[in-house]
Short mmCIF file of C-alpha atoms and ligand atoms in Angstrom, two decimals:
data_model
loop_
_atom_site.label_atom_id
_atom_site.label_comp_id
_atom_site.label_asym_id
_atom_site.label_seq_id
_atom_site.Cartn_x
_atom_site.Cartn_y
_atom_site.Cartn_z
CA UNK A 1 -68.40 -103.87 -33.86
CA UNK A 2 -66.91 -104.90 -30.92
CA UNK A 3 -65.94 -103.04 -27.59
CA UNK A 4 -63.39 -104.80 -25.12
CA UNK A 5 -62.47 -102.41 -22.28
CA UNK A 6 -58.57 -102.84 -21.55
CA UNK A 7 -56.97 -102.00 -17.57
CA UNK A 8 -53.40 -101.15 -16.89
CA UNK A 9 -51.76 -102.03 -19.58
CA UNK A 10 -47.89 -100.25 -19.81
CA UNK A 11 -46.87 -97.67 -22.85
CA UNK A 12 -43.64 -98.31 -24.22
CA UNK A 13 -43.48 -96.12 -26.86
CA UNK A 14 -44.95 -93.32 -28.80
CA UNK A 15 -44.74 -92.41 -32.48
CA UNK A 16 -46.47 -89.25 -32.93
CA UNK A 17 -49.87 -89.59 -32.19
CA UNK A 18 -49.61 -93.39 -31.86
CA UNK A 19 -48.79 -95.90 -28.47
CA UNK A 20 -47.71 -98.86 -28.25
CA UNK A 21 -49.19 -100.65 -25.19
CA UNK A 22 -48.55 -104.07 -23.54
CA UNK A 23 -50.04 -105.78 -20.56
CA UNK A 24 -46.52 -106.51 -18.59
CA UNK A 25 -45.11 -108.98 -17.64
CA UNK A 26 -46.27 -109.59 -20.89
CA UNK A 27 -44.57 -108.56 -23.98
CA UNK A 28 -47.37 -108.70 -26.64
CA UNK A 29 -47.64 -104.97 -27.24
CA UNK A 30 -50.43 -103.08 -29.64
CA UNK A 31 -51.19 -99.74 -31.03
CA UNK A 32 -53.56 -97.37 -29.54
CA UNK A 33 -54.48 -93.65 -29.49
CA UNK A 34 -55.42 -91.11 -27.01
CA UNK A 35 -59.36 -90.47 -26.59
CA UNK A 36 -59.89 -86.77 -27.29
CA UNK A 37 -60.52 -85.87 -23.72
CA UNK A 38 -57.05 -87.11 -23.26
CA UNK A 39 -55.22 -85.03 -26.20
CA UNK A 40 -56.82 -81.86 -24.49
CA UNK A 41 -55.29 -82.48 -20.86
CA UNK A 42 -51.70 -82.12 -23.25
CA UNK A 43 -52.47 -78.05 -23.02
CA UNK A 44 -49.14 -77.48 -20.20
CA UNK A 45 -47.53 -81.07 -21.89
CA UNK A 46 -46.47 -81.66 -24.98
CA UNK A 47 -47.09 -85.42 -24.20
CA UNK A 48 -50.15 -86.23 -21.57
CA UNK A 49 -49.26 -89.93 -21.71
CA UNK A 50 -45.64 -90.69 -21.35
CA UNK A 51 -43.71 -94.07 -21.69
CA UNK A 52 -43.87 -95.83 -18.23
CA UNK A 53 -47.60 -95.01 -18.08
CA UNK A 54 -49.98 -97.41 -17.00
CA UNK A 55 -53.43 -97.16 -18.57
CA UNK A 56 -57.33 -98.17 -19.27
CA UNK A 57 -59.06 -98.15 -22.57
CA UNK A 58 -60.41 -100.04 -24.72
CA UNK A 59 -60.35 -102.15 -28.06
CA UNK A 60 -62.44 -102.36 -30.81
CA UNK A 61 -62.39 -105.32 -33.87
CA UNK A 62 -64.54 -104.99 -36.50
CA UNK A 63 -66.55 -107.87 -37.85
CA UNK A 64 -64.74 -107.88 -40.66
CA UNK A 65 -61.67 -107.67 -40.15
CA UNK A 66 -58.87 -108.76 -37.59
CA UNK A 67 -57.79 -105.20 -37.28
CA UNK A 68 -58.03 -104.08 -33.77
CA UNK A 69 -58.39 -100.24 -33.17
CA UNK A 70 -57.09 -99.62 -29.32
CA UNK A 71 -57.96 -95.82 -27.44
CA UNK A 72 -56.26 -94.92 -24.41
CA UNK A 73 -58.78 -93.13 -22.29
CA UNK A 74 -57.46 -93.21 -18.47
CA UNK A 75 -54.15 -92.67 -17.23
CA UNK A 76 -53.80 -94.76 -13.63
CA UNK A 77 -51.99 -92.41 -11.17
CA UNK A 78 -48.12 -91.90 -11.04
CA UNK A 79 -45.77 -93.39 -8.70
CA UNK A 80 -43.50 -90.78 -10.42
CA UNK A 81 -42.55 -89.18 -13.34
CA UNK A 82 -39.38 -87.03 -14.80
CA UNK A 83 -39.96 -84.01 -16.68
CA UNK A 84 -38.17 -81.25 -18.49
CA UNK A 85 -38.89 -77.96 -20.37
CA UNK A 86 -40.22 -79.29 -24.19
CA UNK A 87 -36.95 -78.31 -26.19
CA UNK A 88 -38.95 -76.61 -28.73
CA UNK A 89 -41.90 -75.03 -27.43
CA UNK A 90 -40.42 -73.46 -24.14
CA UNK A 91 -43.77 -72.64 -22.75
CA UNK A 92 -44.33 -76.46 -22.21
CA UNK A 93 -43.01 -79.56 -20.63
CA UNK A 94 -42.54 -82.68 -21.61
CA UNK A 95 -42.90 -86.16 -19.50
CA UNK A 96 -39.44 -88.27 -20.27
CA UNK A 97 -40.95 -90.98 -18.28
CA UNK A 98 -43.36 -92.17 -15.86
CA UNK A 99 -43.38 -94.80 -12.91
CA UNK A 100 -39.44 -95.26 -13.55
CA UNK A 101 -38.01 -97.89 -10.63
CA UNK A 102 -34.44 -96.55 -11.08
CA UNK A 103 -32.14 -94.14 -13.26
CA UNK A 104 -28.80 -94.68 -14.39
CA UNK A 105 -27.02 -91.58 -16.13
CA UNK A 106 -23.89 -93.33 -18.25
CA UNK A 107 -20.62 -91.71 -18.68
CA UNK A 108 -17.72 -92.23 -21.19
CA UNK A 109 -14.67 -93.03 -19.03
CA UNK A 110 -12.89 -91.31 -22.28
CA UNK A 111 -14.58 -89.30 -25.31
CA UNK A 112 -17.07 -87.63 -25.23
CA UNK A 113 -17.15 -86.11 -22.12
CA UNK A 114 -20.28 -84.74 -20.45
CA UNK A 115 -20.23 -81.92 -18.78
CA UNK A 116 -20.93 -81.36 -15.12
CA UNK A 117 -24.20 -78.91 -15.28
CA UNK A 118 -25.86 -82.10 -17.53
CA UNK A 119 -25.25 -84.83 -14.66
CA UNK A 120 -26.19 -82.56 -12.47
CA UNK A 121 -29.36 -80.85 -13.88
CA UNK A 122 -30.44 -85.06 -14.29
CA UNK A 123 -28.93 -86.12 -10.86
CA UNK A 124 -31.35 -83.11 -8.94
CA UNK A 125 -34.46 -83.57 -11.73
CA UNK A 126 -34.12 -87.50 -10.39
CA UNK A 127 -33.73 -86.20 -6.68
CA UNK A 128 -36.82 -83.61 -7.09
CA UNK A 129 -39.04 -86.20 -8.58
CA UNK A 130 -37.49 -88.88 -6.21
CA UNK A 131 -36.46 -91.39 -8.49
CA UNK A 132 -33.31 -93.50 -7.35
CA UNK A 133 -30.20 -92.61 -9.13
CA UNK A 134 -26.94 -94.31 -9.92
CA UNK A 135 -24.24 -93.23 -12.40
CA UNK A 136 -22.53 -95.57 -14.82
CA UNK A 137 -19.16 -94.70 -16.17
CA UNK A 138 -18.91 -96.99 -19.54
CA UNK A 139 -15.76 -97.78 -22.03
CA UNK A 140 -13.81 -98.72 -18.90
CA UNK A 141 -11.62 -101.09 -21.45
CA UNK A 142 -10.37 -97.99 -23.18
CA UNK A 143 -8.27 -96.76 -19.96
CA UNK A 144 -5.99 -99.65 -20.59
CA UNK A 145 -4.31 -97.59 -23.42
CA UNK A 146 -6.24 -94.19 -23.03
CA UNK A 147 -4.42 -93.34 -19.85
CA UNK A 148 -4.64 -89.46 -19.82
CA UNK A 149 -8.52 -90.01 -19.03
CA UNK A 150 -7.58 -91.96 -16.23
CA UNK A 151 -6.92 -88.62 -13.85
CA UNK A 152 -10.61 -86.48 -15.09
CA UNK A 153 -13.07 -89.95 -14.48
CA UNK A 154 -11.72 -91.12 -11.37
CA UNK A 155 -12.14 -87.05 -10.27
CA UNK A 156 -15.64 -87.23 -11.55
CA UNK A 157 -16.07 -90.84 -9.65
CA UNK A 158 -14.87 -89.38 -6.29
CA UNK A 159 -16.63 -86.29 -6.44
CA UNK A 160 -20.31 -88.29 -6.76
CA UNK A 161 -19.31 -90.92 -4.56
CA UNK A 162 -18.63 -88.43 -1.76
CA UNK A 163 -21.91 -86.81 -2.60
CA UNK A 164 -23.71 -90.08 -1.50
CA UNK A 165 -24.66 -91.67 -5.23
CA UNK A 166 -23.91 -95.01 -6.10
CA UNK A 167 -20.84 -95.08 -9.19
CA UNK A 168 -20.99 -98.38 -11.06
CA UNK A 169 -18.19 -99.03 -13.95
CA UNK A 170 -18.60 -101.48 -16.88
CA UNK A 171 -17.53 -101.84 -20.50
CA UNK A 172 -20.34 -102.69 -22.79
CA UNK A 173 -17.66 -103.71 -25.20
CA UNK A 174 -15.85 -106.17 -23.15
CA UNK A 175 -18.95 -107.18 -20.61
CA UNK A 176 -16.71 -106.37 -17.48
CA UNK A 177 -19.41 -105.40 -14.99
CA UNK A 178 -22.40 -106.11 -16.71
CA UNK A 179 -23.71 -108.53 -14.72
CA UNK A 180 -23.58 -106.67 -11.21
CA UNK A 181 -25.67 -103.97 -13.25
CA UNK A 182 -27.90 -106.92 -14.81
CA UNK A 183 -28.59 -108.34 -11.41
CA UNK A 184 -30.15 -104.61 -10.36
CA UNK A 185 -32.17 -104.27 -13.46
CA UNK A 186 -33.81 -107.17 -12.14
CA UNK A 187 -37.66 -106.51 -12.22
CA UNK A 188 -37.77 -102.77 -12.34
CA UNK A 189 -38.07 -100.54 -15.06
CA UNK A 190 -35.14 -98.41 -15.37
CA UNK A 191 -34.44 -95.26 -17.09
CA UNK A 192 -30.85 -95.05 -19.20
CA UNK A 193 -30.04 -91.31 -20.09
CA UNK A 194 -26.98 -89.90 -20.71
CA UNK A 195 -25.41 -87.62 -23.84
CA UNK A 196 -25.21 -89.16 -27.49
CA UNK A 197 -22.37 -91.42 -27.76
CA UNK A 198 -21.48 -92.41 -23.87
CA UNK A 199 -22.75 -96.29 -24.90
CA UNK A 200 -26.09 -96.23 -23.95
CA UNK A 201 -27.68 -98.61 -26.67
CA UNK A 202 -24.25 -100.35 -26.97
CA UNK A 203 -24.99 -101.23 -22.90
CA UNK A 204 -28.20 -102.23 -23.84
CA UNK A 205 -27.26 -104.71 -26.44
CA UNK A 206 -24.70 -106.01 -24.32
CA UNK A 207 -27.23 -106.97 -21.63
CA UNK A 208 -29.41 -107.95 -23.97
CA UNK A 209 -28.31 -109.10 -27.80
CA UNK A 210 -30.98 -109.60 -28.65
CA UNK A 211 -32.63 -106.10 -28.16
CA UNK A 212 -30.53 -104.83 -31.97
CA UNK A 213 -30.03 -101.34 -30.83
CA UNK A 214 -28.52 -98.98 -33.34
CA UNK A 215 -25.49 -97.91 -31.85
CA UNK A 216 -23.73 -94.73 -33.34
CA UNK A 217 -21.68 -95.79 -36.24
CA UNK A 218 -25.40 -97.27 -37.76
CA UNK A 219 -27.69 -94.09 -36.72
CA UNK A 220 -25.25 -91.84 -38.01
CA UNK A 221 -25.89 -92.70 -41.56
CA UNK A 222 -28.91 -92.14 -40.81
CA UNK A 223 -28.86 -88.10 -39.96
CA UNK A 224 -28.34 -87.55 -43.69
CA UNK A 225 -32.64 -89.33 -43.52
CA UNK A 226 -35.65 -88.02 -42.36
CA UNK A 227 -35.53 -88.00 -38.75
CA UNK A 228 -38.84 -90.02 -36.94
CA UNK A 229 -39.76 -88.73 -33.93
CA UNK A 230 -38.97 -91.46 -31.51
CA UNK A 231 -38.14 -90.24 -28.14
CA UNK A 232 -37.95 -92.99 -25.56
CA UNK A 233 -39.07 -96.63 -25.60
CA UNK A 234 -39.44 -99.25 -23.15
CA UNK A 235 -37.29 -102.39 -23.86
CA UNK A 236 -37.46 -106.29 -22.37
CA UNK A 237 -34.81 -107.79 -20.97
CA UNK A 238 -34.22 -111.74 -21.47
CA UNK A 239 -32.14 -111.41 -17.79
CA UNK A 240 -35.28 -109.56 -16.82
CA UNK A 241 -36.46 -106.21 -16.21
CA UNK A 242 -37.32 -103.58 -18.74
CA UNK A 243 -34.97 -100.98 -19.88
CA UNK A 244 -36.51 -96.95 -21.46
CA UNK A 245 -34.03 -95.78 -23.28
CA UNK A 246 -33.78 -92.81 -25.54
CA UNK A 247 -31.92 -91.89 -29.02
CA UNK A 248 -30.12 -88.33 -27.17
CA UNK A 249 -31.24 -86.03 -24.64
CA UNK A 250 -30.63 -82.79 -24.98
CA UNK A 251 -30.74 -81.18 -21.88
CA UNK A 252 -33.25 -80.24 -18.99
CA UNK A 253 -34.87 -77.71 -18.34
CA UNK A 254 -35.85 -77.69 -14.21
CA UNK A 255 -38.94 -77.29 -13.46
CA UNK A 256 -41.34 -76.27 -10.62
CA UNK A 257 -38.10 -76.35 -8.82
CA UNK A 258 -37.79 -72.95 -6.85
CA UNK A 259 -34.35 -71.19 -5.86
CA UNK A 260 -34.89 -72.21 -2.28
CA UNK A 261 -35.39 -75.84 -2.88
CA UNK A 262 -32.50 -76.22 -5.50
CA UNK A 263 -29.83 -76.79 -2.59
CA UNK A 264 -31.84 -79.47 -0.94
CA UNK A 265 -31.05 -81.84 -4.00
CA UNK A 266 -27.14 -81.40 -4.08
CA UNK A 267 -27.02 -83.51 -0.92
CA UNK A 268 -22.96 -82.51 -0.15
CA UNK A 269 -24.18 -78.77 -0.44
CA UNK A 270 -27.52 -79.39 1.74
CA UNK A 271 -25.51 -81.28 4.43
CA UNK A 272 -23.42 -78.22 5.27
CA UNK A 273 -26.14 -75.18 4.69
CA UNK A 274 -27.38 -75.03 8.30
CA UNK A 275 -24.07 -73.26 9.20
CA UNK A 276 -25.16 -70.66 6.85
CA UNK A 277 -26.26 -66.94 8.60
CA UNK A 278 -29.46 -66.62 6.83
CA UNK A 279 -32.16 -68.67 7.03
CA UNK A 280 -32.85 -68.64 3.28
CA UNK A 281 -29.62 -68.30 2.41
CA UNK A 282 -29.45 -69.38 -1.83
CA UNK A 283 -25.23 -69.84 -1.39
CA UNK A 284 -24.78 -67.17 -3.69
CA UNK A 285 -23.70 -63.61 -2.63
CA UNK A 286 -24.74 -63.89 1.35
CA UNK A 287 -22.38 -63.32 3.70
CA UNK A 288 -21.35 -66.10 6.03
CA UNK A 289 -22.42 -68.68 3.96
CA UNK A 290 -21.47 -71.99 5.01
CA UNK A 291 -21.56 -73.21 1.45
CA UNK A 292 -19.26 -70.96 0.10
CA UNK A 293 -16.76 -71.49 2.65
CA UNK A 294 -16.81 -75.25 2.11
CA UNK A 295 -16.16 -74.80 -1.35
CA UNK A 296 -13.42 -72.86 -0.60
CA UNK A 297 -11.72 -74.83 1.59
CA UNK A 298 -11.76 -77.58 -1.19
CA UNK A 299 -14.74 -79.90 0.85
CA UNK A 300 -17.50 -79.16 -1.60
CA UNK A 301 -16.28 -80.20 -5.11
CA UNK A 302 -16.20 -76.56 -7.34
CA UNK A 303 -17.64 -78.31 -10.08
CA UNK A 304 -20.60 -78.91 -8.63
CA UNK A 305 -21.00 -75.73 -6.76
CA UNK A 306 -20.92 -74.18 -10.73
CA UNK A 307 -23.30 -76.28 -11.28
CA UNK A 308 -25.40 -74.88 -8.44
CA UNK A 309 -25.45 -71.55 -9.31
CA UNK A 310 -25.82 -71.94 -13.15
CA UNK A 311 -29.11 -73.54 -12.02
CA UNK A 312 -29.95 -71.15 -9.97
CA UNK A 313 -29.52 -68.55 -12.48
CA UNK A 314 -30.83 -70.06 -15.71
CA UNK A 315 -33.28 -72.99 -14.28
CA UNK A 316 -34.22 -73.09 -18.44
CA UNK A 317 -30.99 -73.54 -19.78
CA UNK A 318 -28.40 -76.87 -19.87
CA UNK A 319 -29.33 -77.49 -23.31
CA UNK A 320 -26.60 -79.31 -24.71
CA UNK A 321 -26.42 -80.85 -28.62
CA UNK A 322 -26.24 -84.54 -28.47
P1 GDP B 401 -25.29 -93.98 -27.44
O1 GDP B 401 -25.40 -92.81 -28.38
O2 GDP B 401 -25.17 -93.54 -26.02
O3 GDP B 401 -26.37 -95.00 -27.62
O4 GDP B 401 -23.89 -94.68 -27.76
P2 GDP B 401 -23.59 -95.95 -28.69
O5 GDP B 401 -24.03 -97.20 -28.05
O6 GDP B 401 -24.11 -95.67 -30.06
O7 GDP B 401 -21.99 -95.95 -28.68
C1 GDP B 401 -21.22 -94.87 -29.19
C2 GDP B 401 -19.86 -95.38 -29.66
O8 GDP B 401 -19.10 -95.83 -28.54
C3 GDP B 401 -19.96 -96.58 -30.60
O9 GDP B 401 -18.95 -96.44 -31.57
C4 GDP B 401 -19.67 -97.77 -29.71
O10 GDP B 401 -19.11 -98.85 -30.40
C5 GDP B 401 -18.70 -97.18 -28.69
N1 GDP B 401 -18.79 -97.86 -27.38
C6 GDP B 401 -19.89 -98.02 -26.64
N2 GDP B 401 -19.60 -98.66 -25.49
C7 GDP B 401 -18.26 -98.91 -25.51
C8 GDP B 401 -17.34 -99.54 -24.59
O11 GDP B 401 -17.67 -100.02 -23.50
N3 GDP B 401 -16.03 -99.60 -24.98
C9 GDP B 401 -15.60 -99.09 -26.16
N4 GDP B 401 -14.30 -99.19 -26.44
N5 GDP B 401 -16.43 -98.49 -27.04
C10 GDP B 401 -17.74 -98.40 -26.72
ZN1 ZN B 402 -25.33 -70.34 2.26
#
């Protein structure tokens, strides 16, 4: 038996207990499993080793056989990571990705909507964990005939602009501003999210055909089957770049975010809380609270005020069915 010790090679998926790795740029990937000094560290996580994870190991090939048997036994340090409460065991968390580049939350322009609290509970999880964040609003075509949307997406366009994130629109059905978002995809690996049905693998076969996502009308014959655990998966893309994307998110759950930091990652409401009386004033029930008196003069959006103090009351909640 041989022994072939691997470095920094990228996970791009898990199955269960199983990884698939590759050495990027290149796209060759193979199986592996964690060492058992690994699977122990997963006591706080339901997943130690997370897609976007870059780690050492090593291989073994039998003499007799071409089978190689690949263990995971080092995870190289984060650049960053995005985590949420585990949606079934609520005592632990579980790593969405690591080492993402950038984050894009998509949007229908029409059905189905997503509520505020999600985008916001991912805008301030990407702000906490400082991963760059920009916000796609997809099915653009449809406002041609769909015109009562028009009104509610270009509210929920101006009220994330003026917080300071970047709004990109496209159409994954007709292509119409694929390539601007192409060109930023460029050599990074970036992080699509969003609620079950907004486009997200629809986008991603767009910018890439050859990819083969299963979009919904295809997946949805498959909820009557038994459901594999896939969460998120790192793909290629021939205009370069790698996209993780995941079949639905459900929701996060914030964490080791306290009350007093929650403000400083709604950037509209942190720009205008040093008027506020007290010191650690949480924009709640205090009096002379600069916050509050924003909102109510209509300069901080009320939607995203909501938003703030759901948070700030129920950091474990914004579970929402995909
Ligand atoms: P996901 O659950 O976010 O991956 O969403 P899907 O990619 O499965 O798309 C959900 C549904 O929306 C499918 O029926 C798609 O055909 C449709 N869809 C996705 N993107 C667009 C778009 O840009 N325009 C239109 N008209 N339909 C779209
Ligand atoms: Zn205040």
């Amino acid at each position: 038996m041989e022994q072939q010790v691997f470095q920094n090679a990228t996970v791009i998926k898990q199955t269960g207990s199983l990884y698939r790795l590759t050495f990027l740029p290149i796209w060759d990937p193979f199986t592996a499993v964690l060492s058992g000094k690994l699977r122990l560290k997963g006591d706080k996580l339901t997943n130690p080793v997370a897609v976007g994870d870059k780690v050492n190991g090593f291989r073994q090939t039998t003499d007799n056989s071409k089978e190689n048997h690949a263990v995971i036994t080092e995870i190289l340090p984060r650049k960053n990571y995005l985590i949420r409460k585990s949606v079934n065991l609520s005592r632990q968390a579980h790593i969405i990705a690591a080492n993402i580049d950038w984050a894009y939350i998509l949007l229908s322009a029409t059905e189905p909507e997503t509520p505020f609290p999600f985008i916001d509970r991912f805008l301030v999880t990407c702000q906490a964990y400082r991963v760059p964040v920009t916000l796609i609003i997809n099915k653009t075509d449809e406002l041609q005939w769909a015109t009562d949307y028009i009104a509610r997406i270009t509210h929920t366009r101006d009220i994330y602009q003026k917080a300071g994130y970047h709004v990109m629109e496209v159409s994954a059905k007709t292509g119409e501003g694929t390539a601007e978002l192409a060109k930023q995809l460029k050599n990074k690996i970036s992080l699509f999210s969003g609620i079950s049905g907004v486009g997200k693998s629809s986008l991603a076969n767009k910018l890439d055909p050859s990819l083969h996502l299963k979009t919904a009308q295809i997946s949805r014959a498959h909820l009557t089957g038994k459901h594999t655990t896939t969460f998120y998966e790192m793909h290629p893309l021939q205009s370069g770049g790698y996209i993780v994307d995941s079949p639905g998110i459900r929701g996060f759950g914030l964490l080791e975010i306290t009350k007093e930091e929650l403000s400083h990652y709604f950037p509209e409401i942190f720009a205008v809380s040093s008027g506020c009386r007290f010191n650690g004033c949480l924009h709640a029930e205090e009096p002379d609270c600069a916050v509050r008196e924003a909102v109510e003069k209509g300069l901080i959006p009320a939607e995203r005020y909501e938003s703030y103090l759901k948070m700030l009351e129920d950091p474990d909640g914004g579970k929402y069915r995909t």
